[in-house]
């Protein structure tokens, strides 16, 4: 990354996105956070993040935030709906971000999806699919739109998310059968390491904590170096 370029982060208000915001600023990277509400704007600005308000479901908002004079190195999206949302942004919001990123000439797009989307549906239990099947289908549509966009991409599919401090045991794998849990802070570290990893380009990777795998399946860890 050049000093003039920045990272555009969608979903920084909570969860994995919030952890990524903290991780990136700790690395002294320039970050612009795209927020639907300003509830956490002050907290993010305090750690050096530029905040732009807008709704990912509104393409005009997204383009206004992204199409600026400053070049964007990478877009990172962790956006996803809450069960209470009338319209979930998992597909339409990410579609708008991807389409705007194409217009902006972004170098890389990192999408945080979920184990159970796409070909990793084989890893999800029937109970999970019964509850989250519709959400995972929307996430799969977002993944497919990104792959078809022509952008250089990395898709990271975390397993069950926990809010504990980072363990440092987060691992990536191309094996779609793997499932387990991972702390949000460890997902943030993996996303950060993918930023400048050419090996991660155009890859779909599942993310778990090596000590929180469900089952005993052997798998190859993906090396980012």
Tab-separated table of C-alpha atoms in Angstrom:
chain	number	residue	atom	x	y	z
A	1	UNK	CA	0.000	0.000	0.000
A	2	UNK	CA	1.138	3.553	-0.718
A	3	UNK	CA	0.814	6.226	1.939
A	4	UNK	CA	-1.789	8.024	-0.189
A	5	UNK	CA	-4.143	5.055	-0.509
A	6	UNK	CA	-6.551	3.890	2.137
A	7	UNK	CA	-8.761	1.009	3.187
A	8	UNK	CA	-12.520	1.375	2.888
A	9	UNK	CA	-14.222	-0.611	5.658
A	10	UNK	CA	-17.948	-1.373	5.656
A	11	UNK	CA	-19.424	-2.856	8.826
A	12	UNK	CA	-17.116	-1.229	11.383
A	13	UNK	CA	-19.817	-0.450	13.932
A	14	UNK	CA	-19.857	-3.882	15.562
A	15	UNK	CA	-18.600	-7.440	15.568
A	16	UNK	CA	-15.801	-8.494	13.230
A	17	UNK	CA	-15.829	-5.122	11.473
A	18	UNK	CA	-15.134	-3.299	14.721
A	19	UNK	CA	-12.228	-5.658	15.469
A	20	UNK	CA	-10.836	-5.093	11.972
A	21	UNK	CA	-11.031	-1.305	12.473
A	22	UNK	CA	-8.976	-1.578	15.651
A	23	UNK	CA	-6.477	-3.976	14.070
A	24	UNK	CA	-5.889	-1.781	11.012
A	25	UNK	CA	-5.375	1.411	12.984
A	26	UNK	CA	-2.894	-0.414	15.227
A	27	UNK	CA	-0.951	-1.094	11.997
A	28	UNK	CA	-0.988	2.670	11.215
A	29	UNK	CA	-3.091	2.165	8.098
A	30	UNK	CA	-5.443	4.823	6.744
A	31	UNK	CA	-9.032	3.660	7.178
A	32	UNK	CA	-12.335	5.137	6.047
A	33	UNK	CA	-15.289	3.518	7.813
A	34	UNK	CA	-18.690	3.503	6.132
A	35	UNK	CA	-21.356	3.568	8.847
A	36	UNK	CA	-25.145	3.416	8.657
A	37	UNK	CA	-25.539	5.044	12.064
A	38	UNK	CA	-23.262	7.470	13.861
A	39	UNK	CA	-23.575	5.758	17.260
A	40	UNK	CA	-19.921	4.680	17.311
A	41	UNK	CA	-18.528	7.385	15.008
A	42	UNK	CA	-16.846	9.297	17.848
A	43	UNK	CA	-15.151	6.160	19.162
A	44	UNK	CA	-13.812	5.295	15.703
A	45	UNK	CA	-12.638	8.856	15.044
A	46	UNK	CA	-10.817	8.807	18.380
A	47	UNK	CA	-8.588	5.970	17.132
A	48	UNK	CA	-7.850	7.808	13.883
A	49	UNK	CA	-10.500	6.469	11.517
A	50	UNK	CA	-12.274	8.718	9.026
A	51	UNK	CA	-16.022	8.112	9.226
A	52	UNK	CA	-18.515	8.507	6.366
A	53	UNK	CA	-22.201	7.980	7.055
A	54	UNK	CA	-24.393	6.165	4.570
A	55	UNK	CA	-26.511	3.096	3.931
A	56	UNK	CA	-25.036	0.230	1.917
A	57	UNK	CA	-28.528	-0.422	0.541
A	58	UNK	CA	-28.370	2.986	-1.176
A	59	UNK	CA	-25.986	2.919	-4.146
A	60	UNK	CA	-25.750	6.737	-4.187
A	61	UNK	CA	-24.499	6.715	-0.584
A	62	UNK	CA	-21.921	4.059	-1.406
A	63	UNK	CA	-20.620	5.825	-4.510
A	64	UNK	CA	-20.443	9.188	-2.704
A	65	UNK	CA	-18.305	7.574	0.005
A	66	UNK	CA	-16.093	5.578	-2.325
A	67	UNK	CA	-15.646	7.667	-5.480
A	68	UNK	CA	-13.303	10.335	-4.131
A	69	UNK	CA	-9.962	11.732	-5.241
A	70	UNK	CA	-8.086	9.496	-2.810
A	71	UNK	CA	-7.292	6.047	-4.224
A	72	UNK	CA	-8.690	3.051	-2.363
A	73	UNK	CA	-6.298	0.165	-1.998
A	74	UNK	CA	-8.770	-2.343	-0.552
A	75	UNK	CA	-12.443	-2.550	0.325
A	76	UNK	CA	-13.246	-4.788	3.298
A	77	UNK	CA	-16.882	-5.669	3.914
A	78	UNK	CA	-18.232	-7.432	6.970
A	79	UNK	CA	-21.799	-6.195	6.551
A	80	UNK	CA	-24.654	-8.511	7.342
A	81	UNK	CA	-28.128	-8.077	8.683
A	82	UNK	CA	-29.576	-8.683	12.088
A	83	UNK	CA	-32.448	-11.171	12.446
A	84	UNK	CA	-34.738	-8.213	13.180
A	85	UNK	CA	-33.922	-6.397	9.909
A	86	UNK	CA	-36.751	-6.098	7.404
A	87	UNK	CA	-34.258	-5.971	4.542
A	88	UNK	CA	-30.939	-7.671	5.163
A	89	UNK	CA	-27.904	-6.140	3.416
A	90	UNK	CA	-26.031	-9.441	3.001
A	91	UNK	CA	-26.537	-9.498	-0.766
A	92	UNK	CA	-27.907	-6.110	-1.913
A	93	UNK	CA	-25.605	-4.078	0.334
A	94	UNK	CA	-22.526	-6.032	-0.674
A	95	UNK	CA	-23.579	-5.864	-4.339
A	96	UNK	CA	-23.597	-2.060	-4.105
A	97	UNK	CA	-20.167	-2.049	-2.452
A	98	UNK	CA	-18.753	-4.382	-5.111
A	99	UNK	CA	-20.232	-2.380	-8.012
A	100	UNK	CA	-18.886	0.896	-6.576
A	101	UNK	CA	-15.478	-0.714	-5.991
A	102	UNK	CA	-15.321	-1.641	-9.689
A	103	UNK	CA	-16.075	1.993	-10.616
A	104	UNK	CA	-13.469	3.240	-8.136
A	105	UNK	CA	-10.723	1.025	-9.549
A	106	UNK	CA	-10.119	-0.679	-6.212
A	107	UNK	CA	-7.143	-3.040	-6.125
A	108	UNK	CA	-8.655	-5.678	-3.832
A	109	UNK	CA	-11.945	-6.580	-2.171
A	110	UNK	CA	-12.046	-8.706	0.987
A	111	UNK	CA	-15.483	-10.087	1.802
A	112	UNK	CA	-16.138	-11.624	5.207
A	113	UNK	CA	-18.846	-14.210	4.593
A	114	UNK	CA	-19.635	-17.338	6.632
A	115	UNK	CA	-18.965	-21.052	6.736
A	116	UNK	CA	-22.129	-22.580	5.294
A	117	UNK	CA	-22.175	-20.282	2.258
A	118	UNK	CA	-21.477	-21.668	-1.202
A	119	UNK	CA	-19.639	-24.995	-1.333
A	120	UNK	CA	-19.030	-24.892	2.444
A	121	UNK	CA	-22.711	-25.747	2.924
A	122	UNK	CA	-21.364	-29.309	3.353
A	123	UNK	CA	-19.827	-28.230	6.690
A	124	UNK	CA	-23.037	-26.857	8.209
A	125	UNK	CA	-25.364	-28.991	10.313
A	126	UNK	CA	-29.047	-29.416	9.380
A	127	UNK	CA	-29.926	-27.373	12.488
A	128	UNK	CA	-27.754	-24.450	11.347
A	129	UNK	CA	-29.168	-24.607	7.837
A	130	UNK	CA	-32.714	-24.620	9.205
A	131	UNK	CA	-32.055	-21.384	11.090
A	132	UNK	CA	-29.601	-19.608	8.773
A	133	UNK	CA	-30.325	-21.120	5.358
A	134	UNK	CA	-31.818	-17.937	3.886
A	135	UNK	CA	-28.991	-15.780	5.230
A	136	UNK	CA	-26.339	-18.150	3.874
A	137	UNK	CA	-28.048	-18.124	0.456
A	138	UNK	CA	-27.799	-14.309	0.431
A	139	UNK	CA	-24.138	-14.465	1.431
A	140	UNK	CA	-23.531	-16.952	-1.398
A	141	UNK	CA	-25.100	-14.509	-3.888
A	142	UNK	CA	-22.746	-11.785	-2.630
A	143	UNK	CA	-19.756	-14.119	-3.030
A	144	UNK	CA	-20.786	-15.003	-6.582
A	145	UNK	CA	-21.274	-11.334	-7.502
A	146	UNK	CA	-17.779	-10.540	-6.228
A	147	UNK	CA	-16.192	-13.431	-8.128
A	148	UNK	CA	-17.941	-12.319	-11.337
A	149	UNK	CA	-16.989	-8.642	-10.867
A	150	UNK	CA	-13.438	-8.917	-12.171
A	151	UNK	CA	-12.026	-7.488	-8.934
A	152	UNK	CA	-9.129	-9.194	-7.181
A	153	UNK	CA	-10.859	-10.756	-4.190
A	154	UNK	CA	-10.397	-12.745	-1.021
A	155	UNK	CA	-13.483	-14.349	0.543
A	156	UNK	CA	-13.089	-15.342	4.185
A	157	UNK	CA	-15.732	-17.576	5.749
A	158	UNK	CA	-15.440	-17.653	9.542
A	159	UNK	CA	-17.071	-20.345	11.630
A	160	UNK	CA	-19.013	-19.645	14.807
A	161	UNK	CA	-17.933	-16.246	16.135
A	162	UNK	CA	-16.936	-15.521	19.725
A	163	UNK	CA	-16.175	-12.223	21.458
A	164	UNK	CA	-13.084	-13.292	23.414
A	165	UNK	CA	-9.597	-11.755	23.007
A	166	UNK	CA	-7.467	-13.035	20.142
A	167	UNK	CA	-5.798	-16.397	20.738
A	168	UNK	CA	-3.420	-16.173	17.773
A	169	UNK	CA	-4.612	-19.632	16.704
A	170	UNK	CA	-6.844	-18.507	13.833
A	171	UNK	CA	-6.150	-20.485	10.669
A	172	UNK	CA	-7.385	-20.428	7.084
A	173	UNK	CA	-8.056	-23.418	4.859
A	174	UNK	CA	-9.370	-24.061	1.361
A	175	UNK	CA	-11.109	-27.208	2.639
A	176	UNK	CA	-14.873	-26.416	2.542
A	177	UNK	CA	-15.683	-29.301	4.922
A	178	UNK	CA	-14.001	-27.658	7.932
A	179	UNK	CA	-16.131	-26.088	10.652
A	180	UNK	CA	-15.454	-24.750	14.121
A	181	UNK	CA	-15.442	-21.543	16.139
A	182	UNK	CA	-13.141	-18.534	16.074
A	183	UNK	CA	-12.841	-15.303	18.046
A	184	UNK	CA	-13.738	-12.148	16.157
A	185	UNK	CA	-10.355	-10.623	17.015
A	186	UNK	CA	-8.621	-13.562	15.326
A	187	UNK	CA	-10.739	-13.101	12.192
A	188	UNK	CA	-9.568	-9.474	12.160
A	189	UNK	CA	-5.937	-10.602	12.288
A	190	UNK	CA	-6.468	-13.009	9.392
A	191	UNK	CA	-8.185	-10.312	7.324
A	192	UNK	CA	-5.296	-7.951	8.040
A	193	UNK	CA	-2.754	-10.547	6.952
A	194	UNK	CA	-4.661	-11.092	3.686
A	195	UNK	CA	-4.333	-7.403	2.755
A	196	UNK	CA	-0.844	-7.735	1.319
A	197	UNK	CA	-0.833	-11.458	0.602
A	198	UNK	CA	-0.758	-12.246	-3.096
A	199	UNK	CA	-1.358	-15.901	-2.258
A	200	UNK	CA	-4.761	-14.933	-0.873
A	201	UNK	CA	-5.806	-13.282	-4.134
A	202	UNK	CA	-8.904	-14.864	-5.705
A	203	UNK	CA	-9.211	-17.445	-2.930
A	204	UNK	CA	-12.182	-18.594	-0.848
A	205	UNK	CA	-10.979	-19.547	2.626
A	206	UNK	CA	-12.689	-20.915	5.726
A	207	UNK	CA	-11.480	-19.522	9.064
A	208	UNK	CA	-11.505	-21.315	12.418
A	209	UNK	CA	-9.399	-21.454	15.565
A	210	UNK	CA	-7.199	-24.544	15.293
A	211	UNK	CA	-8.148	-25.411	18.882
A	212	UNK	CA	-11.897	-24.980	18.316
A	213	UNK	CA	-12.468	-27.302	15.377
A	214	UNK	CA	-15.622	-29.401	15.433
A	215	UNK	CA	-14.685	-33.002	14.707
A	216	UNK	CA	-11.316	-34.539	13.942
A	217	UNK	CA	-11.031	-34.004	10.187
A	218	UNK	CA	-7.447	-33.476	9.025
A	219	UNK	CA	-6.988	-30.388	6.873
A	220	UNK	CA	-4.244	-28.340	5.246
A	221	UNK	CA	-3.753	-24.856	6.664
A	222	UNK	CA	-3.514	-22.161	3.998
A	223	UNK	CA	-0.158	-20.362	4.029
A	224	UNK	CA	-0.461	-16.615	3.311
A	225	UNK	CA	3.291	-16.138	2.784
